[in-house]
mmCIF file of C-alpha atoms and ligand atoms in Angstrom:
data_model
loop_
_atom_site.group_PDB
_atom_site.id
_atom_site.type_symbol
_atom_site.label_atom_id
_atom_site.label_comp_id
_atom_site.label_asym_id
_atom_site.label_seq_id
_atom_site.Cartn_x
_atom_site.Cartn_y
_atom_site.Cartn_z
ATOM 1 C CA MET A 1 0.000 0.000 0.000
ATOM 2 C CA THR A 2 1.307 3.449 -0.825
ATOM 3 C CA SER A 3 0.079 6.665 0.797
ATOM 4 C CA THR A 4 -0.965 9.271 -1.693
ATOM 5 C CA LEU A 5 -0.283 12.293 0.461
ATOM 6 C CA THR A 6 2.856 13.209 2.365
ATOM 7 C CA ALA A 7 2.362 15.865 5.034
ATOM 8 C CA VAL A 8 5.086 18.508 5.081
ATOM 9 C CA LEU A 9 6.233 18.637 8.705
ATOM 10 C CA ASP A 10 7.276 22.260 8.634
ATOM 11 C CA GLY A 11 9.470 23.657 11.425
ATOM 12 C CA THR A 12 9.164 27.383 10.807
ATOM 13 C CA GLU A 13 5.852 27.852 12.629
ATOM 14 C CA LEU A 14 7.076 25.896 15.677
ATOM 15 C CA ALA A 15 10.345 27.861 15.641
ATOM 16 C CA ARG A 16 8.336 31.110 15.627
ATOM 17 C CA GLU A 17 6.267 29.920 18.605
ATOM 18 C CA ILE A 18 9.415 28.996 20.563
ATOM 19 C CA ARG A 19 11.068 32.330 19.729
ATOM 20 C CA THR A 20 7.921 34.218 20.797
ATOM 21 C CA TYR A 21 8.002 32.440 24.154
ATOM 22 C CA ALA A 22 11.778 33.033 24.493
ATOM 23 C CA ALA A 23 11.411 36.737 23.589
ATOM 24 C CA ALA A 24 8.741 37.270 26.254
ATOM 25 C CA ALA A 25 10.866 35.476 28.855
ATOM 26 C CA ALA A 26 13.989 37.405 27.771
ATOM 27 C CA ALA A 27 12.157 40.748 28.111
ATOM 28 C CA GLU A 28 10.987 39.831 31.604
ATOM 29 C CA LEU A 29 14.458 38.683 32.662
ATOM 30 C CA THR A 30 16.087 41.809 31.238
ATOM 31 C CA ALA A 31 13.570 44.019 33.051
ATOM 32 C CA SER A 32 14.350 42.239 36.299
ATOM 33 C CA GLY A 33 18.115 42.714 35.931
ATOM 34 C CA THR A 34 19.207 39.375 34.420
ATOM 35 C CA PRO A 35 19.598 39.984 30.671
ATOM 36 C CA PRO A 36 20.032 36.537 29.085
ATOM 37 C CA ARG A 37 23.360 36.087 27.368
ATOM 38 C CA LEU A 38 24.600 33.338 25.046
ATOM 39 C CA ALA A 39 28.260 32.826 24.104
ATOM 40 C CA VAL A 40 29.302 30.887 21.001
ATOM 41 C CA VAL A 41 32.936 29.783 20.905
ATOM 42 C CA VAL A 42 34.257 29.511 17.348
ATOM 43 C CA ALA A 43 37.630 28.095 16.253
ATOM 44 C CA THR A 44 37.226 27.640 12.526
ATOM 45 C CA ASP A 45 37.013 29.628 9.311
ATOM 46 C CA ASP A 46 34.571 27.100 7.831
ATOM 47 C CA GLU A 47 31.992 29.041 5.820
ATOM 48 C CA SER A 48 28.921 26.922 6.662
ATOM 49 C CA SER A 49 29.797 27.148 10.353
ATOM 50 C CA ALA A 50 30.089 30.940 10.018
ATOM 51 C CA TRP A 51 26.658 30.998 8.342
ATOM 52 C CA TYR A 52 25.134 28.969 11.201
ATOM 53 C CA VAL A 53 26.729 31.171 13.879
ATOM 54 C CA ARG A 54 25.444 34.311 12.127
ATOM 55 C CA SER A 55 21.943 32.805 12.050
ATOM 56 C CA ILE A 56 22.094 32.081 15.818
ATOM 57 C CA ALA A 57 23.349 35.614 16.524
ATOM 58 C CA GLY A 58 20.616 37.147 14.322
ATOM 59 C CA ALA A 59 17.844 35.083 15.927
ATOM 60 C CA ALA A 60 19.204 35.905 19.403
ATOM 61 C CA ALA A 61 19.240 39.626 18.648
ATOM 62 C CA ARG A 62 15.628 39.488 17.403
ATOM 63 C CA THR A 63 14.653 37.612 20.575
ATOM 64 C CA GLY A 64 16.294 40.097 22.939
ATOM 65 C CA ILE A 65 19.133 37.762 23.913
ATOM 66 C CA ARG A 66 22.660 39.087 23.840
ATOM 67 C CA CYS A 67 24.864 36.776 21.774
ATOM 68 C CA GLU A 68 28.621 37.029 22.054
ATOM 69 C CA ILE A 69 30.756 35.288 19.432
ATOM 70 C CA VAL A 70 34.136 34.351 20.885
ATOM 71 C CA ASP A 71 36.187 33.814 17.740
ATOM 72 C CA LEU A 72 39.515 32.200 18.606
ATOM 73 C CA GLY A 73 40.601 31.695 14.989
ATOM 74 C CA PRO A 74 41.251 28.412 13.132
ATOM 75 C CA ASP A 75 44.809 27.902 14.451
ATOM 76 C CA VAL A 76 44.078 27.939 18.172
ATOM 77 C CA GLY A 77 45.147 24.975 20.338
ATOM 78 C CA PRO A 78 42.806 22.894 22.527
ATOM 79 C CA GLU A 79 44.103 24.417 25.796
ATOM 80 C CA ARG A 80 43.196 27.914 24.658
ATOM 81 C CA ILE A 81 39.689 26.709 23.736
ATOM 82 C CA ARG A 82 39.358 24.993 27.124
ATOM 83 C CA ALA A 83 40.476 28.196 28.871
ATOM 84 C CA ALA A 84 37.846 30.233 26.976
ATOM 85 C CA LEU A 85 35.109 27.745 27.954
ATOM 86 C CA ARG A 86 36.223 27.881 31.603
ATOM 87 C CA THR A 87 36.252 31.698 31.612
ATOM 88 C CA LEU A 88 32.725 31.819 30.168
ATOM 89 C CA SER A 89 31.564 29.134 32.615
ATOM 90 C CA ALA A 90 32.821 31.271 35.512
ATOM 91 C CA ASP A 91 31.216 34.463 34.184
ATOM 92 C CA ALA A 92 27.962 35.002 36.097
ATOM 93 C CA ALA A 93 26.580 37.184 33.287
ATOM 94 C CA VAL A 94 26.771 34.311 30.752
ATOM 95 C CA HIS A 95 23.856 31.850 30.757
ATOM 96 C CA GLY A 96 24.460 29.725 27.684
ATOM 97 C CA ILE A 97 27.663 28.404 26.089
ATOM 98 C CA VAL A 98 27.958 26.690 22.715
ATOM 99 C CA LEU A 99 31.173 25.208 21.360
ATOM 100 C CA GLN A 100 30.808 25.443 17.601
ATOM 101 C CA THR A 101 32.216 22.704 15.366
ATOM 102 C CA PRO A 102 34.312 21.971 13.368
ATOM 103 C CA LEU A 103 37.357 22.528 15.556
ATOM 104 C CA PRO A 104 41.058 22.551 14.613
ATOM 105 C CA PRO A 105 42.431 19.026 13.900
ATOM 106 C CA ASP A 106 44.093 18.617 17.321
ATOM 107 C CA ALA A 107 40.965 19.677 19.262
ATOM 108 C CA SER A 108 37.924 17.492 19.877
ATOM 109 C CA SER A 109 34.569 18.757 21.078
ATOM 110 C CA GLU A 110 34.044 15.502 23.034
ATOM 111 C CA ASP A 111 37.285 16.197 24.966
ATOM 112 C CA LEU A 112 36.625 19.897 25.532
ATOM 113 C CA ALA A 113 32.916 19.940 26.353
ATOM 114 C CA ASP A 114 33.477 19.049 30.009
ATOM 115 C CA ALA A 115 34.847 22.599 30.433
ATOM 116 C CA ILE A 116 31.309 23.927 29.858
ATOM 117 C CA ASP A 117 29.395 24.407 33.118
ATOM 118 C CA PRO A 118 26.483 21.880 32.821
ATOM 119 C CA ASP A 119 24.069 24.603 34.005
ATOM 120 C CA LYS A 120 25.075 26.685 30.953
ATOM 121 C CA ASP A 121 25.405 23.744 28.573
ATOM 122 C CA VAL A 122 22.480 24.834 26.380
ATOM 123 C CA ASP A 123 23.554 22.535 23.527
ATOM 124 C CA GLY A 124 23.892 19.495 25.794
ATOM 125 C CA ALA A 125 27.535 18.837 24.887
ATOM 126 C CA ASN A 126 29.078 18.163 28.314
ATOM 127 C CA PRO A 127 29.349 14.396 28.973
ATOM 128 C CA LEU A 128 27.576 15.071 32.266
ATOM 129 C CA SER A 129 24.552 16.471 30.386
ATOM 130 C CA LEU A 130 24.572 13.467 28.056
ATOM 131 C CA GLY A 131 24.889 11.055 30.992
ATOM 132 C CA ARG A 132 22.007 12.730 32.808
ATOM 133 C CA LEU A 133 19.951 12.518 29.624
ATOM 134 C CA ALA A 134 20.697 8.790 29.366
ATOM 135 C CA ALA A 135 19.727 8.366 33.041
ATOM 136 C CA GLY A 136 16.446 10.210 32.492
ATOM 137 C CA LEU A 137 17.532 13.092 34.750
ATOM 138 C CA PRO A 138 16.934 16.786 33.993
ATOM 139 C CA ALA A 139 19.580 18.192 31.621
ATOM 140 C CA PHE A 140 19.759 20.267 28.486
ATOM 141 C CA ALA A 141 19.541 17.900 25.514
ATOM 142 C CA PRO A 142 21.547 18.787 22.417
ATOM 143 C CA ALA A 143 19.350 21.332 20.632
ATOM 144 C CA THR A 144 19.112 19.363 17.369
ATOM 145 C CA ALA A 145 17.994 16.181 19.137
ATOM 146 C CA ALA A 146 15.507 18.204 21.184
ATOM 147 C CA ALA A 147 14.276 19.775 17.917
ATOM 148 C CA VAL A 148 13.497 16.317 16.488
ATOM 149 C CA LEU A 149 11.245 15.557 19.464
ATOM 150 C CA ALA A 150 9.696 19.039 19.470
ATOM 151 C CA LEU A 151 8.771 18.657 15.792
ATOM 152 C CA LEU A 152 7.218 15.230 16.352
ATOM 153 C CA ASP A 153 5.173 16.612 19.264
ATOM 154 C CA HIS A 154 4.180 19.751 17.371
ATOM 155 C CA HIS A 155 2.785 17.649 14.523
ATOM 156 C CA GLY A 156 0.994 15.305 16.934
ATOM 157 C CA ILE A 157 2.996 12.172 16.114
ATOM 158 C CA PRO A 158 2.502 9.543 18.841
ATOM 159 C CA LEU A 159 5.673 7.820 20.069
ATOM 160 C CA SER A 160 4.761 5.457 22.881
ATOM 161 C CA GLY A 161 5.090 1.839 21.784
ATOM 162 C CA ARG A 162 5.981 2.794 18.221
ATOM 163 C CA LYS A 163 8.934 1.595 16.202
ATOM 164 C CA ALA A 164 11.503 4.367 15.721
ATOM 165 C CA THR A 165 14.747 4.042 13.785
ATOM 166 C CA VAL A 166 17.542 6.590 14.039
ATOM 167 C CA VAL A 167 20.131 6.584 11.261
ATOM 168 C CA GLY A 168 23.368 8.142 12.584
ATOM 169 C CA ARG A 169 24.892 7.759 16.040
ATOM 170 C CA SER A 170 26.820 10.986 16.571
ATOM 171 C CA THR A 171 27.076 12.337 20.114
ATOM 172 C CA VAL A 172 25.430 15.565 19.023
ATOM 173 C CA VAL A 173 22.403 14.215 17.121
ATOM 174 C CA GLY A 174 21.863 10.478 16.626
ATOM 175 C CA LYS A 175 22.569 9.145 20.130
ATOM 176 C CA PRO A 176 20.693 11.846 22.069
ATOM 177 C CA ALA A 177 17.748 11.673 19.624
ATOM 178 C CA ALA A 178 17.598 7.912 20.279
ATOM 179 C CA GLN A 179 17.707 8.548 24.063
ATOM 180 C CA LEU A 180 14.874 11.065 23.844
ATOM 181 C CA LEU A 181 12.755 8.672 21.765
ATOM 182 C CA LEU A 182 13.448 5.916 24.286
ATOM 183 C CA GLN A 183 12.382 8.221 27.118
ATOM 184 C CA ARG A 184 9.091 8.598 25.287
ATOM 185 C CA ASP A 185 8.604 4.825 25.197
ATOM 186 C CA ALA A 186 9.359 4.289 21.523
ATOM 187 C CA THR A 187 11.123 1.049 20.576
ATOM 188 C CA VAL A 188 14.361 2.362 19.136
ATOM 189 C CA THR A 189 16.785 0.945 16.583
ATOM 190 C CA ILE A 190 20.037 2.808 15.861
ATOM 191 C CA CYS A 191 21.841 2.456 12.522
ATOM 192 C CA HIS A 192 25.279 3.754 11.540
ATOM 193 C CA ARG A 193 27.954 3.478 8.885
ATOM 194 C CA HIS A 194 28.647 -0.198 9.718
ATOM 195 C CA THR A 195 24.995 -1.229 9.563
ATOM 196 C CA LYS A 196 24.784 -3.971 6.936
ATOM 197 C CA ASP A 197 21.336 -3.767 5.375
ATOM 198 C CA LEU A 198 20.078 -0.276 6.131
ATOM 199 C CA ALA A 199 16.749 -0.644 4.311
ATOM 200 C CA GLU A 200 15.931 -3.809 6.262
ATOM 201 C CA LEU A 201 16.116 -1.807 9.499
ATOM 202 C CA THR A 202 14.562 1.459 8.320
ATOM 203 C CA ARG A 203 11.575 -0.075 6.489
ATOM 204 C CA PRO A 204 9.736 -1.257 9.630
ATOM 205 C CA ALA A 205 10.103 2.207 11.237
ATOM 206 C CA GLU A 206 6.955 4.162 11.984
ATOM 207 C CA VAL A 207 9.187 7.100 12.892
ATOM 208 C CA LEU A 208 12.434 7.438 10.961
ATOM 209 C CA VAL A 209 15.057 10.008 12.025
ATOM 210 C CA VAL A 210 17.951 10.464 9.614
ATOM 211 C CA ALA A 211 21.097 12.314 10.727
ATOM 212 C CA VAL A 212 23.997 11.279 8.509
ATOM 213 C CA GLY A 213 25.092 14.074 6.198
ATOM 214 C CA ARG A 214 24.741 12.219 2.899
ATOM 215 C CA ALA A 215 22.356 13.582 0.298
ATOM 216 C CA GLY A 216 20.026 11.001 -1.213
ATOM 217 C CA LEU A 217 20.842 8.246 1.319
ATOM 218 C CA ILE A 218 17.191 7.480 2.067
ATOM 219 C CA THR A 219 15.005 6.534 -0.887
ATOM 220 C CA ALA A 220 11.636 4.825 -1.429
ATOM 221 C CA GLU A 221 13.149 1.391 -0.689
ATOM 222 C CA HIS A 222 14.004 2.541 2.892
ATOM 223 C CA VAL A 223 10.533 3.655 4.008
ATOM 224 C CA ALA A 224 7.133 2.281 4.928
ATOM 225 C CA PRO A 225 3.976 4.003 3.607
ATOM 226 C CA ASP A 226 2.860 5.097 7.065
ATOM 227 C CA ALA A 227 6.286 6.347 8.191
ATOM 228 C CA VAL A 228 6.951 9.804 9.546
ATOM 229 C CA VAL A 229 10.431 10.885 8.449
ATOM 230 C CA ILE A 230 12.523 13.532 10.196
ATOM 231 C CA ASP A 231 15.397 14.610 7.978
ATOM 232 C CA VAL A 232 18.163 16.182 10.074
ATOM 233 C CA GLY A 233 20.798 16.124 7.327
ATOM 234 C CA THR A 234 22.017 19.330 5.754
ATOM 235 C CA ASN A 235 24.061 18.944 2.599
ATOM 236 C CA PRO A 236 25.099 21.902 0.452
ATOM 237 C CA THR A 237 24.586 21.413 -3.287
ATOM 238 C CA PRO A 238 26.989 22.763 -5.935
ATOM 239 C CA ASP A 239 24.470 25.506 -6.820
ATOM 240 C CA GLY A 240 24.428 26.811 -3.252
ATOM 241 C CA ALA A 241 21.172 25.183 -2.097
ATOM 242 C CA LEU A 242 20.719 22.891 0.896
ATOM 243 C CA VAL A 243 19.280 19.364 0.772
ATOM 244 C CA GLY A 244 18.684 16.732 3.437
ATOM 245 C CA ASP A 245 19.662 13.061 3.595
ATOM 246 C CA VAL A 246 16.293 11.965 2.248
ATOM 247 C CA ASP A 247 15.689 11.873 -1.499
ATOM 248 C CA GLU A 248 12.509 13.898 -1.394
ATOM 249 C CA ALA A 249 11.441 13.096 -4.953
ATOM 250 C CA SER A 250 11.796 9.372 -4.281
ATOM 251 C CA VAL A 251 9.826 9.241 -1.003
ATOM 252 C CA ALA A 252 7.214 11.943 -1.704
ATOM 253 C CA GLY A 253 3.774 10.353 -1.799
ATOM 254 C CA ARG A 254 5.148 7.179 -0.190
ATOM 255 C CA VAL A 255 5.367 8.269 3.459
ATOM 256 C CA ALA A 256 2.892 9.894 5.824
ATOM 257 C CA GLY A 257 5.066 12.885 6.695
ATOM 258 C CA LEU A 258 8.476 14.397 5.936
ATOM 259 C CA THR A 259 10.326 17.423 7.296
ATOM 260 C CA PRO A 260 11.552 19.846 4.617
ATOM 261 C CA VAL A 261 15.215 20.870 4.278
ATOM 262 C CA PRO A 262 15.637 23.749 4.791
ATOM 263 C CA GLY A 263 12.737 24.778 7.020
ATOM 264 C CA GLY A 264 12.365 21.649 9.154
ATOM 265 C CA VAL A 265 14.745 20.723 11.984
ATOM 266 C CA GLY A 266 17.128 23.666 11.414
ATOM 267 C CA PRO A 267 14.976 26.623 12.545
ATOM 268 C CA VAL A 268 13.657 24.642 15.538
ATOM 269 C CA THR A 269 17.230 23.858 16.621
ATOM 270 C CA THR A 270 18.192 27.536 16.651
ATOM 271 C CA ALA A 271 14.988 28.516 18.468
ATOM 272 C CA LEU A 272 15.568 25.839 21.126
ATOM 273 C CA LEU A 273 19.119 27.086 21.777
ATOM 274 C CA LEU A 274 17.564 30.446 22.618
ATOM 275 C CA GLU A 275 14.851 28.860 24.736
ATOM 276 C CA HIS A 276 17.481 26.865 26.653
ATOM 277 C CA THR A 277 19.416 30.101 27.235
ATOM 278 C CA VAL A 278 16.410 31.905 28.751
ATOM 279 C CA ARG A 279 15.662 28.844 30.873
ATOM 280 C CA SER A 280 19.232 28.923 32.172
ATOM 281 C CA ALA A 281 18.995 32.684 32.841
ATOM 282 C CA ALA A 282 15.667 32.162 34.639
ATOM 283 C CA ARG A 283 17.293 29.537 36.872
ATOM 284 C CA THR A 284 20.146 31.946 37.670
ATOM 285 C CA ARG A 285 17.612 34.646 38.449
ATOM 286 C CA ALA A 286 15.659 32.308 40.765
ATOM 287 C CA GLU A 287 18.863 31.288 42.583
ATOM 288 C CA GLU A 288 19.887 34.922 43.061
ATOM 289 C CA ASN A 289 16.411 35.881 44.332
ATOM 290 C CA PRO A 290 15.067 32.869 46.195
HETATM 291 P P1 NAD B 301 28.447 12.976 12.022
HETATM 292 O O1 NAD B 301 29.309 12.934 10.806
HETATM 293 O O2 NAD B 301 29.050 13.260 13.336
HETATM 294 O O3 NAD B 301 27.682 11.574 12.149
HETATM 295 C C1 NAD B 301 27.162 10.941 11.019
HETATM 296 C C2 NAD B 301 26.617 9.582 11.421
HETATM 297 O O4 NAD B 301 26.108 8.947 10.256
HETATM 298 C C3 NAD B 301 27.657 8.635 12.007
HETATM 299 O O5 NAD B 301 27.152 8.081 13.209
HETATM 300 C C4 NAD B 301 27.838 7.546 10.952
HETATM 301 O O6 NAD B 301 28.095 6.262 11.517
HETATM 302 C C5 NAD B 301 26.519 7.589 10.227
HETATM 303 N N1 NAD B 301 26.628 7.160 8.832
HETATM 304 C C6 NAD B 301 27.528 7.555 7.900
HETATM 305 N N2 NAD B 301 27.293 6.938 6.730
HETATM 306 C C7 NAD B 301 26.220 6.138 6.924
HETATM 307 C C8 NAD B 301 25.510 5.249 6.095
HETATM 308 N N3 NAD B 301 25.856 5.041 4.814
HETATM 309 N N4 NAD B 301 24.466 4.587 6.608
HETATM 310 C C9 NAD B 301 24.091 4.763 7.899
HETATM 311 N N5 NAD B 301 24.724 5.603 8.744
HETATM 312 C C10 NAD B 301 25.787 6.272 8.241
HETATM 313 O O7 NAD B 301 27.280 14.002 11.672
HETATM 314 P P2 NAD B 301 26.256 14.793 12.657
HETATM 315 O O8 NAD B 301 26.977 15.895 13.328
HETATM 316 O O9 NAD B 301 25.468 13.823 13.458
HETATM 317 O O10 NAD B 301 25.302 15.451 11.570
HETATM 318 C C11 NAD B 301 24.514 14.647 10.701
HETATM 319 C C12 NAD B 301 23.834 15.544 9.696
HETATM 320 O O11 NAD B 301 22.947 16.411 10.401
HETATM 321 C C13 NAD B 301 24.778 16.458 8.914
HETATM 322 O O12 NAD B 301 24.262 16.644 7.613
HETATM 323 C C14 NAD B 301 24.705 17.764 9.664
HETATM 324 O O13 NAD B 301 25.011 18.890 8.845
HETATM 325 C C15 NAD B 301 23.260 17.760 10.070
HETATM 326 N N6 NAD B 301 22.961 18.595 11.245
HETATM 327 C C16 NAD B 301 21.874 19.396 11.154
HETATM 328 C C17 NAD B 301 21.518 20.199 12.217
HETATM 329 C C18 NAD B 301 20.295 21.046 12.118
HETATM 330 O O14 NAD B 301 20.052 21.855 12.991
HETATM 331 N N7 NAD B 301 19.473 20.869 11.087
HETATM 332 C C19 NAD B 301 22.289 20.207 13.381
HETATM 333 C C20 NAD B 301 23.380 19.330 13.482
HETATM 334 C C21 NAD B 301 23.697 18.522 12.389
#
């Protein structure tokens, strides 16, 4: 059986709703003397990273959140990056810290993220945040993984007892997305580059999350007619456009729902980073004024 209609699981409306909430909270916090502030540590001259950081800074500015870009340059060593993260962690006026990737070849975000204060770890990168997430304890989840769940909820997709497959097992997207789906009582399968027959594992999925970074990886043979597909991948095309990991032309009309790229997970991710930052600032405010 093939579905005839594929719902477009748009993320722009949800992102707007989250930003509206964050802007109201930011205004209140600023009025009460705790202006929310986000710091993004950059150590690369990668153009797509620069584009992403500019989009965070622009969205923050429109939301009333101060965003500081700490650009250390592409040649900086890991100790200097660690020192910057520690300084920001100790700065009471900073409420959110993001370590932007890619990093220089001798630096690894997995090694450095423990220098981010978990209370300010708004992109859930510190191993402590990830461990708490795995244990079902309160923590900031990586914003992209949180965006996957927020999109599924926004579009009313039930998760409890359903079969979910996540393709990709990175620390920043695949693994935390799988943890969040598990927390919501989905039955989760995780696939990665060593998975032998990908289609055999993706086809039974009622919810399919794809976070690989390979355009056209998922085609009609990988999906069931009733599947809801969340495409996290972002792949630049030679003509300057952006496509996901799912071959849209191949699966359109064959699945129940698909997120667009761009306009799906991306805007929700940025909005959630801002929401996490105001939540962190609100916690600081509450601690200062019990
Ligand atoms: P990554 O390179 O760290 O991880 C990729 C994962 O895909 C790995 O676990 C690998 O094992 C798996 N993989 C590779 N080839 C595979 C194959 N043939 N079959 C199955 N699995 C395979 O990447 P990442 O940081 O997790 O990002 C994944 C994608 O998501 C990228 O396109 C990235 O740009 C995008 N992304 C988007 C957002 C957003 O906000 N929209 C945020 C973060 C990442």
